[in-house]
Structure formats: structure tokens, C-alpha cells
PDB file of C-alpha atoms and ligand atoms in Angstrom:
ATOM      1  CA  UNK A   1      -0.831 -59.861  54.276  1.00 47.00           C
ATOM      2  CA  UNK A   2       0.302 -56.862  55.985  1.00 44.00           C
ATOM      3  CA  UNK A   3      -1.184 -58.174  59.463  1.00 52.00           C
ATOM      4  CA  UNK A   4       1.774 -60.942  59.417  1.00 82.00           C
ATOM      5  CA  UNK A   5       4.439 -57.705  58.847  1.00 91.00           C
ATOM      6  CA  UNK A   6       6.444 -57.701  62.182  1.00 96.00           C
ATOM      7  CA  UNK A   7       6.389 -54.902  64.881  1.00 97.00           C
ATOM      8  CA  UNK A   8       8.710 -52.205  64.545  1.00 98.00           C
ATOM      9  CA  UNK A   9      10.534 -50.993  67.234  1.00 98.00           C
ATOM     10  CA  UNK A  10      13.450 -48.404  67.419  1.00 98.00           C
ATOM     11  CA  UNK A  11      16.483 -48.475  69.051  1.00 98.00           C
ATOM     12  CA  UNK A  12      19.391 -45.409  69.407  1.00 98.00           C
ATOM     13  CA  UNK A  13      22.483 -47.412  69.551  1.00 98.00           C
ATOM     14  CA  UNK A  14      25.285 -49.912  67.853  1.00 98.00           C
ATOM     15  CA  UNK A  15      23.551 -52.358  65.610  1.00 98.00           C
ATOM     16  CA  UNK A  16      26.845 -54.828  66.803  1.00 98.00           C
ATOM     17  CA  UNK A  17      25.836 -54.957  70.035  1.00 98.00           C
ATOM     18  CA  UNK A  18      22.290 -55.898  69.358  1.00 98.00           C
ATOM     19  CA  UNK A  19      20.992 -59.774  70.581  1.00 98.00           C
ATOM     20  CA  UNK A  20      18.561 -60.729  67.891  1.00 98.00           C
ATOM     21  CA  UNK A  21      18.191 -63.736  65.766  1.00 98.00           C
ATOM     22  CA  UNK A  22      19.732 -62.158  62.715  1.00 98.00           C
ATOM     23  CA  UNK A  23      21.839 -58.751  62.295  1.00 99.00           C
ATOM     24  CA  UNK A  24      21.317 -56.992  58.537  1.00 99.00           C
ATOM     25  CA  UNK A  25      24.929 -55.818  57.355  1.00 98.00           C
ATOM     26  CA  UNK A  26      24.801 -52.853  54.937  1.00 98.00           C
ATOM     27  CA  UNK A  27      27.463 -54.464  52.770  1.00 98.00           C
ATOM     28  CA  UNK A  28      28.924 -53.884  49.577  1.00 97.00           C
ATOM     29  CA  UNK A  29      28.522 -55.774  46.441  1.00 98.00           C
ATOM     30  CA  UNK A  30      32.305 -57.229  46.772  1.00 97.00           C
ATOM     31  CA  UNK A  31      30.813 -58.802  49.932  1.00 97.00           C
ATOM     32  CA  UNK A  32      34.716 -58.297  51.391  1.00 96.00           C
ATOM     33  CA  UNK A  33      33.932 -55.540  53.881  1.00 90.00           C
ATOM     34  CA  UNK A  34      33.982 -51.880  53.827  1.00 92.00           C
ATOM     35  CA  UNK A  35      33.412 -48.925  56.411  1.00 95.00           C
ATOM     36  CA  UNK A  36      30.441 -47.947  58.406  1.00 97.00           C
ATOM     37  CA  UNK A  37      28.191 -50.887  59.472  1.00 98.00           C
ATOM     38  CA  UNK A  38      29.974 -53.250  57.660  1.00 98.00           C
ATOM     39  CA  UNK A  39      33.138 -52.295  58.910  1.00 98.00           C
ATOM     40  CA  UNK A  40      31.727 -52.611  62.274  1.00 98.00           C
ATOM     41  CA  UNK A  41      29.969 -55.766  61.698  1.00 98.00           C
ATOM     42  CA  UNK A  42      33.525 -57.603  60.565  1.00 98.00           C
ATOM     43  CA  UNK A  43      35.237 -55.794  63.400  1.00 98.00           C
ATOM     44  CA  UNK A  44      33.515 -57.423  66.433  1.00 98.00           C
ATOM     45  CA  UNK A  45      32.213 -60.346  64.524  1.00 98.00           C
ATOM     46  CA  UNK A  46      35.462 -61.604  63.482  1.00 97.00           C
ATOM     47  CA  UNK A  47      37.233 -63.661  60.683  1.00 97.00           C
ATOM     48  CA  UNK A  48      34.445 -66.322  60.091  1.00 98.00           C
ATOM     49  CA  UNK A  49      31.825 -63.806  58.620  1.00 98.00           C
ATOM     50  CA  UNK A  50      34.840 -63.219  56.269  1.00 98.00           C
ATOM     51  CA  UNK A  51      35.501 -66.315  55.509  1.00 98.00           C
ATOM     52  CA  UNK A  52      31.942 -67.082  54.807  1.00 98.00           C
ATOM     53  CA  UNK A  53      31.841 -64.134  52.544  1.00 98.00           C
ATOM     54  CA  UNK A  54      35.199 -65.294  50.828  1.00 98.00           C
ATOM     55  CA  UNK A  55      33.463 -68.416  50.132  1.00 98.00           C
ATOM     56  CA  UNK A  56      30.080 -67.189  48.546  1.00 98.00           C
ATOM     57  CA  UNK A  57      32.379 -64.972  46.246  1.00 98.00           C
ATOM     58  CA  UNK A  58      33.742 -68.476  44.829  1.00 97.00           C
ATOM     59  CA  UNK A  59      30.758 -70.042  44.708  1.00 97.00           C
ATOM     60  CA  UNK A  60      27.409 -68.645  44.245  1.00 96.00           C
ATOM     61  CA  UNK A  61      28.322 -65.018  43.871  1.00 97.00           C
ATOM     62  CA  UNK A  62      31.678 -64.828  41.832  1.00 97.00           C
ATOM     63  CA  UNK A  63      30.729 -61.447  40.570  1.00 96.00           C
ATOM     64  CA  UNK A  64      29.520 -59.918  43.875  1.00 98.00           C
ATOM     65  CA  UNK A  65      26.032 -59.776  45.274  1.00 98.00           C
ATOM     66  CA  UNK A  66      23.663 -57.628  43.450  1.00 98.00           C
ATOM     67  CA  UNK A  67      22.073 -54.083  44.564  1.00 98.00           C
ATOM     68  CA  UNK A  68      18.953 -54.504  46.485  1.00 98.00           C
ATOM     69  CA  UNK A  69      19.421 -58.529  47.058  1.00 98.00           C
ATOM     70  CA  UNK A  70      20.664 -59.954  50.394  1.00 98.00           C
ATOM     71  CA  UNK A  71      22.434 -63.161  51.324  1.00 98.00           C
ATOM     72  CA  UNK A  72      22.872 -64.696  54.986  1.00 98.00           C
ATOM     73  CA  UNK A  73      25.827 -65.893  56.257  1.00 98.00           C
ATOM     74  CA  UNK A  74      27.477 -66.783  59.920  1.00 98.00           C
ATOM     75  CA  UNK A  75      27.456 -63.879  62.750  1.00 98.00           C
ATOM     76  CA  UNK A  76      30.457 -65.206  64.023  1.00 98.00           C
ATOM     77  CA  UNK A  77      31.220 -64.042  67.545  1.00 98.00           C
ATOM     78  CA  UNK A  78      28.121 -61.385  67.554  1.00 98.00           C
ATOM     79  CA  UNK A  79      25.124 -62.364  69.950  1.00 98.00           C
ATOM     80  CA  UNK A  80      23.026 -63.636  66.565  1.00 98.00           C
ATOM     81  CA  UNK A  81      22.787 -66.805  65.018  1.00 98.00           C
ATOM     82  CA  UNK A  82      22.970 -64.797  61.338  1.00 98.00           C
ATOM     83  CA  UNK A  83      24.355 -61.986  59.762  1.00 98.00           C
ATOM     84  CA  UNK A  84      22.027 -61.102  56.524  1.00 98.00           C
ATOM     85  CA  UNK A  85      24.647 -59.079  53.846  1.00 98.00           C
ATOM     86  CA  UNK A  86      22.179 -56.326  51.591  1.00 98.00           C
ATOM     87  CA  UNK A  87      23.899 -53.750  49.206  1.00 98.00           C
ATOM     88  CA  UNK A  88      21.818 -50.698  48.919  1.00 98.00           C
ATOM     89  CA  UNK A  89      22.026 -48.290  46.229  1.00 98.00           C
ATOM     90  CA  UNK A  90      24.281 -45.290  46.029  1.00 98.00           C
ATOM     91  CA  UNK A  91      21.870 -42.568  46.244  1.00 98.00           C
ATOM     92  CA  UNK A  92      21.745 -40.489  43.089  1.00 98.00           C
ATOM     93  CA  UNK A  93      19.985 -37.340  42.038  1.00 97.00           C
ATOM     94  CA  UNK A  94      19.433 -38.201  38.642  1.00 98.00           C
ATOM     95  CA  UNK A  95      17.858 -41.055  39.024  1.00 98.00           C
ATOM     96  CA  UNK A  96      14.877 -43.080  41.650  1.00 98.00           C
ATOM     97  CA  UNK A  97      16.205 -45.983  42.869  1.00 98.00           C
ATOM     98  CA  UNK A  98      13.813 -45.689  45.524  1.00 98.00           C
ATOM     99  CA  UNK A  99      12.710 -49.361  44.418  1.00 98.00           C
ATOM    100  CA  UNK A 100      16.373 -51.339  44.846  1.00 98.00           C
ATOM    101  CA  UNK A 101      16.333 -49.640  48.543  1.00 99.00           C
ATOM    102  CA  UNK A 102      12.978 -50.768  49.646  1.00 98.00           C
ATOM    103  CA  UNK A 103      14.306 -54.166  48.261  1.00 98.00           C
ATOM    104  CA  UNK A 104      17.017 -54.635  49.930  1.00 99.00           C
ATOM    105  CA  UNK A 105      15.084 -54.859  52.993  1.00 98.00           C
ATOM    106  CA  UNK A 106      12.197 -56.610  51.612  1.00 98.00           C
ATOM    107  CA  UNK A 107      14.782 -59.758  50.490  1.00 98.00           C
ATOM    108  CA  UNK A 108      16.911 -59.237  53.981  1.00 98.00           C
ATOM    109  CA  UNK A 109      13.146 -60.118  55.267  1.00 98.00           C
ATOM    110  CA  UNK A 110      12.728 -62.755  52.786  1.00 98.00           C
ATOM    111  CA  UNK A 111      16.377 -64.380  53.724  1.00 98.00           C
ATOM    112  CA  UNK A 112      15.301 -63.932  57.759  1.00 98.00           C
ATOM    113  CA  UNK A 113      12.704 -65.676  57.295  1.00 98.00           C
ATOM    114  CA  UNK A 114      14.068 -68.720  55.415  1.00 98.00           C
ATOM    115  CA  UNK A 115      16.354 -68.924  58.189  1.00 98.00           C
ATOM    116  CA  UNK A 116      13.201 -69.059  60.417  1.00 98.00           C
ATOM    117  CA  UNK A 117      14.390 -66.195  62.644  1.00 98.00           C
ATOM    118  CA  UNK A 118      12.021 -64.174  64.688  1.00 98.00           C
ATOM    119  CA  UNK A 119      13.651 -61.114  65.738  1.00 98.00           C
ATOM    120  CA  UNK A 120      15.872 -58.971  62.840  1.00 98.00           C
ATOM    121  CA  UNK A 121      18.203 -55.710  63.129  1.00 99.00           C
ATOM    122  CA  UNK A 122      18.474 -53.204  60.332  1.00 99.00           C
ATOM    123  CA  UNK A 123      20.628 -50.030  60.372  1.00 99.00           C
ATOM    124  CA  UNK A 124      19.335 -47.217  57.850  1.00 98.00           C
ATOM    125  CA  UNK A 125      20.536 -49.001  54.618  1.00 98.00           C
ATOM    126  CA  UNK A 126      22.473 -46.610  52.396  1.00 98.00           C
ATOM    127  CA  UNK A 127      22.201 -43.374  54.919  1.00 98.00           C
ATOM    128  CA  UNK A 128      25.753 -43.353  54.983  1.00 98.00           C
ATOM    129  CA  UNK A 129      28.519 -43.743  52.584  1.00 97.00           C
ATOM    130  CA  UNK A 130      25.942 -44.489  50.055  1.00 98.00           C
ATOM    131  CA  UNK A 131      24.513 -41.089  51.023  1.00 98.00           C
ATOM    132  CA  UNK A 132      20.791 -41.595  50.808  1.00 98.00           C
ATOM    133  CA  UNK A 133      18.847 -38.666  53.356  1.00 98.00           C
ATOM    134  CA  UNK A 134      18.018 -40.100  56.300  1.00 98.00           C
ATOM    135  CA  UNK A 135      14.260 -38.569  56.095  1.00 98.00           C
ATOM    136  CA  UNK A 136      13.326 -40.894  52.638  1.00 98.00           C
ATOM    137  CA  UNK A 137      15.814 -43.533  53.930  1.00 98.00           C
ATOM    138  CA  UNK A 138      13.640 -43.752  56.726  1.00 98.00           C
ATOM    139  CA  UNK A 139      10.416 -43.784  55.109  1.00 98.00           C
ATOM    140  CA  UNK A 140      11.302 -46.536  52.451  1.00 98.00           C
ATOM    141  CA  UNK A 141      12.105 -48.735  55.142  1.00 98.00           C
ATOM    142  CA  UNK A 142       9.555 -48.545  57.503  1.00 98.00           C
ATOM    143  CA  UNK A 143       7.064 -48.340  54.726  1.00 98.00           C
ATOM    144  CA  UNK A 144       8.922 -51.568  53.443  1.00 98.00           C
ATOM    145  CA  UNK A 145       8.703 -53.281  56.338  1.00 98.00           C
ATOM    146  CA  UNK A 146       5.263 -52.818  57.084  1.00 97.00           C
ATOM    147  CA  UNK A 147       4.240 -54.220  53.885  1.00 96.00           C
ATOM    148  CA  UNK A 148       6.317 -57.365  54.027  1.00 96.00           C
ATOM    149  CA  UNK A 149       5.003 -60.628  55.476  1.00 93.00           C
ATOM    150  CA  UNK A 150       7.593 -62.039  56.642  1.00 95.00           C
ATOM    151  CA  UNK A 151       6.333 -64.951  58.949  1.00 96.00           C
ATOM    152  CA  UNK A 152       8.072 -65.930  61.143  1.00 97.00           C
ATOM    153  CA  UNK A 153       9.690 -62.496  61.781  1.00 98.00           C
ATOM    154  CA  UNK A 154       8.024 -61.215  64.856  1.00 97.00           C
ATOM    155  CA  UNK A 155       9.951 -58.136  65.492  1.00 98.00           C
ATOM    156  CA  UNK A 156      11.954 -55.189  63.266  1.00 98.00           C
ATOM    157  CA  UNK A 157      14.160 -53.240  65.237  1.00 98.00           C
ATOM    158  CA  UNK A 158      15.592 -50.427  63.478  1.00 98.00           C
ATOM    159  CA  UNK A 159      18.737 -49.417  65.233  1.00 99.00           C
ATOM    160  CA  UNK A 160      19.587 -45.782  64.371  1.00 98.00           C
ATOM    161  CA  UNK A 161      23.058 -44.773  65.271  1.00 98.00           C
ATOM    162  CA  UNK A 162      23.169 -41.058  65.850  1.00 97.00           C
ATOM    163  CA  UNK A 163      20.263 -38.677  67.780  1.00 98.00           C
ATOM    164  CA  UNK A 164      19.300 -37.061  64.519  1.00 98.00           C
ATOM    165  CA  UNK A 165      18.355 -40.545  62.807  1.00 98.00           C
ATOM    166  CA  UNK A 166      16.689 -41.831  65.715  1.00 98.00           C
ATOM    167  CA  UNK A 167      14.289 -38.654  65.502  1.00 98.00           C
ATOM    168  CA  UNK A 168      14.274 -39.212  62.430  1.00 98.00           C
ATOM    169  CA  UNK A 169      12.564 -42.553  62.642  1.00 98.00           C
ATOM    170  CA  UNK A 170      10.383 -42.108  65.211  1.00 98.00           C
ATOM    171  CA  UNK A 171       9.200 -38.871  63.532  1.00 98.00           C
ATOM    172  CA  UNK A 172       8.012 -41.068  60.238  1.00 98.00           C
ATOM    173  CA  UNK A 173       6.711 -44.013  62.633  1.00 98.00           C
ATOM    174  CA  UNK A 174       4.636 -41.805  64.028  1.00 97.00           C
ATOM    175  CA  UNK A 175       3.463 -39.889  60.742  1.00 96.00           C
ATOM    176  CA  UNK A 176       2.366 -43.302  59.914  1.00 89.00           C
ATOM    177  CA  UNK A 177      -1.072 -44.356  60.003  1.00 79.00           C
TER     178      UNK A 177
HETATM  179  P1  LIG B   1      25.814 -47.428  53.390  1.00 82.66           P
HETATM  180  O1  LIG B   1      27.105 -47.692  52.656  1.00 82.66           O
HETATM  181  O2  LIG B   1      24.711 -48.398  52.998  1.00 82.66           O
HETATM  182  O3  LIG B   1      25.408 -45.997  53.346  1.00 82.66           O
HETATM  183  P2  LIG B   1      26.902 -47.180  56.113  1.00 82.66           P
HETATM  184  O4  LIG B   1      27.387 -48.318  56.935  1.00 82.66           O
HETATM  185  O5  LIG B   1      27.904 -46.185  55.628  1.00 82.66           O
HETATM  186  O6  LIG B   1      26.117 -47.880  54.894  1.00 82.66           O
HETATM  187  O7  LIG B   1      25.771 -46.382  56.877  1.00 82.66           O
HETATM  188  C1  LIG B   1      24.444 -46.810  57.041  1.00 82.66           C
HETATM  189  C2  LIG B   1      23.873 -46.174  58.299  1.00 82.66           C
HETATM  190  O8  LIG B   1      24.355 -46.877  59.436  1.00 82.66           O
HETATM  191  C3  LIG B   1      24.274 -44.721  58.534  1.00 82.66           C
HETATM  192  O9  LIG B   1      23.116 -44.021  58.984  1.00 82.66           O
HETATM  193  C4  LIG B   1      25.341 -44.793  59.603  1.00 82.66           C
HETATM  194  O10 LIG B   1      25.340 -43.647  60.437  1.00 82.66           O
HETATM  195  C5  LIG B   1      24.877 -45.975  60.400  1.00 82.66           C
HETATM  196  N1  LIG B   1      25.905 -46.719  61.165  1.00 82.66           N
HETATM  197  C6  LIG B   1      27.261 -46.698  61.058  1.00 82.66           C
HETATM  198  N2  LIG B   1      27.820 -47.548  61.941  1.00 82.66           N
HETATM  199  C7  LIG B   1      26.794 -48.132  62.626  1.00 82.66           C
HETATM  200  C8  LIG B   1      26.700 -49.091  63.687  1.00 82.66           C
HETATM  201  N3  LIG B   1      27.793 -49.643  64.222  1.00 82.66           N
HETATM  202  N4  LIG B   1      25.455 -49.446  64.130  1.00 82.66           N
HETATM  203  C9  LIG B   1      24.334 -48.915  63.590  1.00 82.66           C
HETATM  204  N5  LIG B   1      24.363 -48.008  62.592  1.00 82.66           N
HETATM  205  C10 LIG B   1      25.563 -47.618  62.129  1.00 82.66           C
END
């Protein structure tokens, strides 16, 4: 299994401005936009990702999406043919939900693949507004990822916004065995 789990690569830089098959939105459950990487995502994308969005909340999803599960839609005017909507979890002290994080990308990976897309972004899920530390954000999701077959999903790239996340990563890819 984890010999089909795609190559990881890391990239300092805006996750909109990425050419891949399909761009991972850290979205909200109202699936209706927010700030941060969703924000973004709508912003250069464009209304058609909304609309898209708009239309799963009337459909399939009239009470939101769910924590740690991910649904594709459009990419509008990005350079991808999808953009894959995942709501992390609000990072609390009180309580591990180590397990909905680590599934959000596991199901993105699940979605990308259904969609038979090779090559998939992910910012660090949750590391912002949702304020999960970037250190455990990191390892969940690199951990994740190398444990997820995900066939045909050739290549992870992990695109880090700021210096001190980018170190970040590469400091726990490396740790890795
Ligand atoms: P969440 O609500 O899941 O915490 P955010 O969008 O607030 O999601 O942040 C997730 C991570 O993405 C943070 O580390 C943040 O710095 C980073 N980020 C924000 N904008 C972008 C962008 N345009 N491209 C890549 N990463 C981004």
C-alpha cells in the first residue's frame, strides 16, 4: 500500500497560482467562502467555484460539508481542472482531533483520485484561522499522505505560504524515515 502513496514535494509560495490537476481549498463547513486559502481560492478563481458550492449546499450538502470530509467541485479560472473543498478542525486544547485533520487530507486524496487526477496541492489545513501549530499540522499531513494510496495521484505538493512553514515542512520531511 504505502508504495502507491505519491511523492511529496514542497513548494514556498501561493497555492492559487499553482498548475496541478486539482487545488485542495481549506474551506469551511458552509462551503460559501471565508478568509485565508479559501478566500484566496474564490478570489482568483471566480464566481463558478461559488456557484458550484451554492449548488452542493441545495443538493447533497444542505447542512454544510462535514469536518474532516472533502468534496470536489470546478476550479473555475485557476490553472486546475478541480478545486477539492476539506474543512479541518478548529484546533482545540482540550481535546485530539488529530484524527478529523489527518482525514481531511486522506478523503481530499480519496476525491483526487476519483477524479483521476495525478498531481494535487494542499496548503497546511487548519494552520491558520483554525489555529492548529504548524509543527503537528505538518506532521499529520505528511504522515497522512504517505500512508494513503491514492492511485492515480502521482505527486503531493505541499505549498507552504510563509518561510517559517516551509521550514517547517521540510524540517519533518526530512525527520522522516
Ligand atoms: P484554516 O481555516 O484551515 O486554518 P487558512 O486558510 O486560514 O485555513 O490557513 C491555512 C494555511 O494556509 C495557513 O498556514 C495560512 O498561512 C496558509 N495560507 C493562507 N493563504 C494562502 C495561500 N494563498 N496559499 C497557500 N497557503 C495559504
Amino acid at each position: 500500500m504505502t508504495n502507491a502513496a505519491p511523492a511529496i514535494i514542497l513548494v514556498r509560495g501561493d497555492i492559487t497560482e499553482q498548475r496541478v490537476d486539482a487545488i485542495v481549498n481549506a474551506a469551511n463547513s458552509s462551503l460559501l467562502g471565508g478568509g485565508g486559502v479559501d478566500g484566496a481560492i474564490h478570489r482568483k478563481g471566480g464566481p463558478e467555484i461559488l456557484a458550484e458550492c451554492r449548488a452542493l449546499r441545495a443538493s447533497r450538502y444542505g447542512k454544510g460539508l462535514a469536518t474532516g470530509q472533502a468534496v470536489a467541485t470546478t476550479a473555475g479560472r485557476l490553472d486546475a481542472a478541480h478545486v477539492i473543498h476539506t474543512v479541518g478542525p478548529v484546533h482545540s486544547t482540550s481535546e485530539d482531533r488529530s484524527e478529523l485533520l489527518a482525514s481531511c487530507y486522506r478523503e481530499s486524496l480519496r476525491v483526487a483520485a476519483g477524479l483521476g487526477a495525478r498531481t494535487v496541492a494542499f496548503p497546511a489545513i487548519s494552520t491558520g484561522i483554525y489555529g492548529w501549530p504548524i509543527d503537528d499540522g505538518a506532521r499529520i499531513a505528511i504522515r497522512t499522505v504517505r500512508e494513503t494510496a491514492a492511485d492515480p495521484v502521482v505527486e503531493v505538493r505541499f505549498v507552504l505560504f510563509d518561510e517559517p512553514a516551509y521550514q517547517t515542512f521540510e524540517a519533518v520531511l526530512s525527520a522522516m524515515p
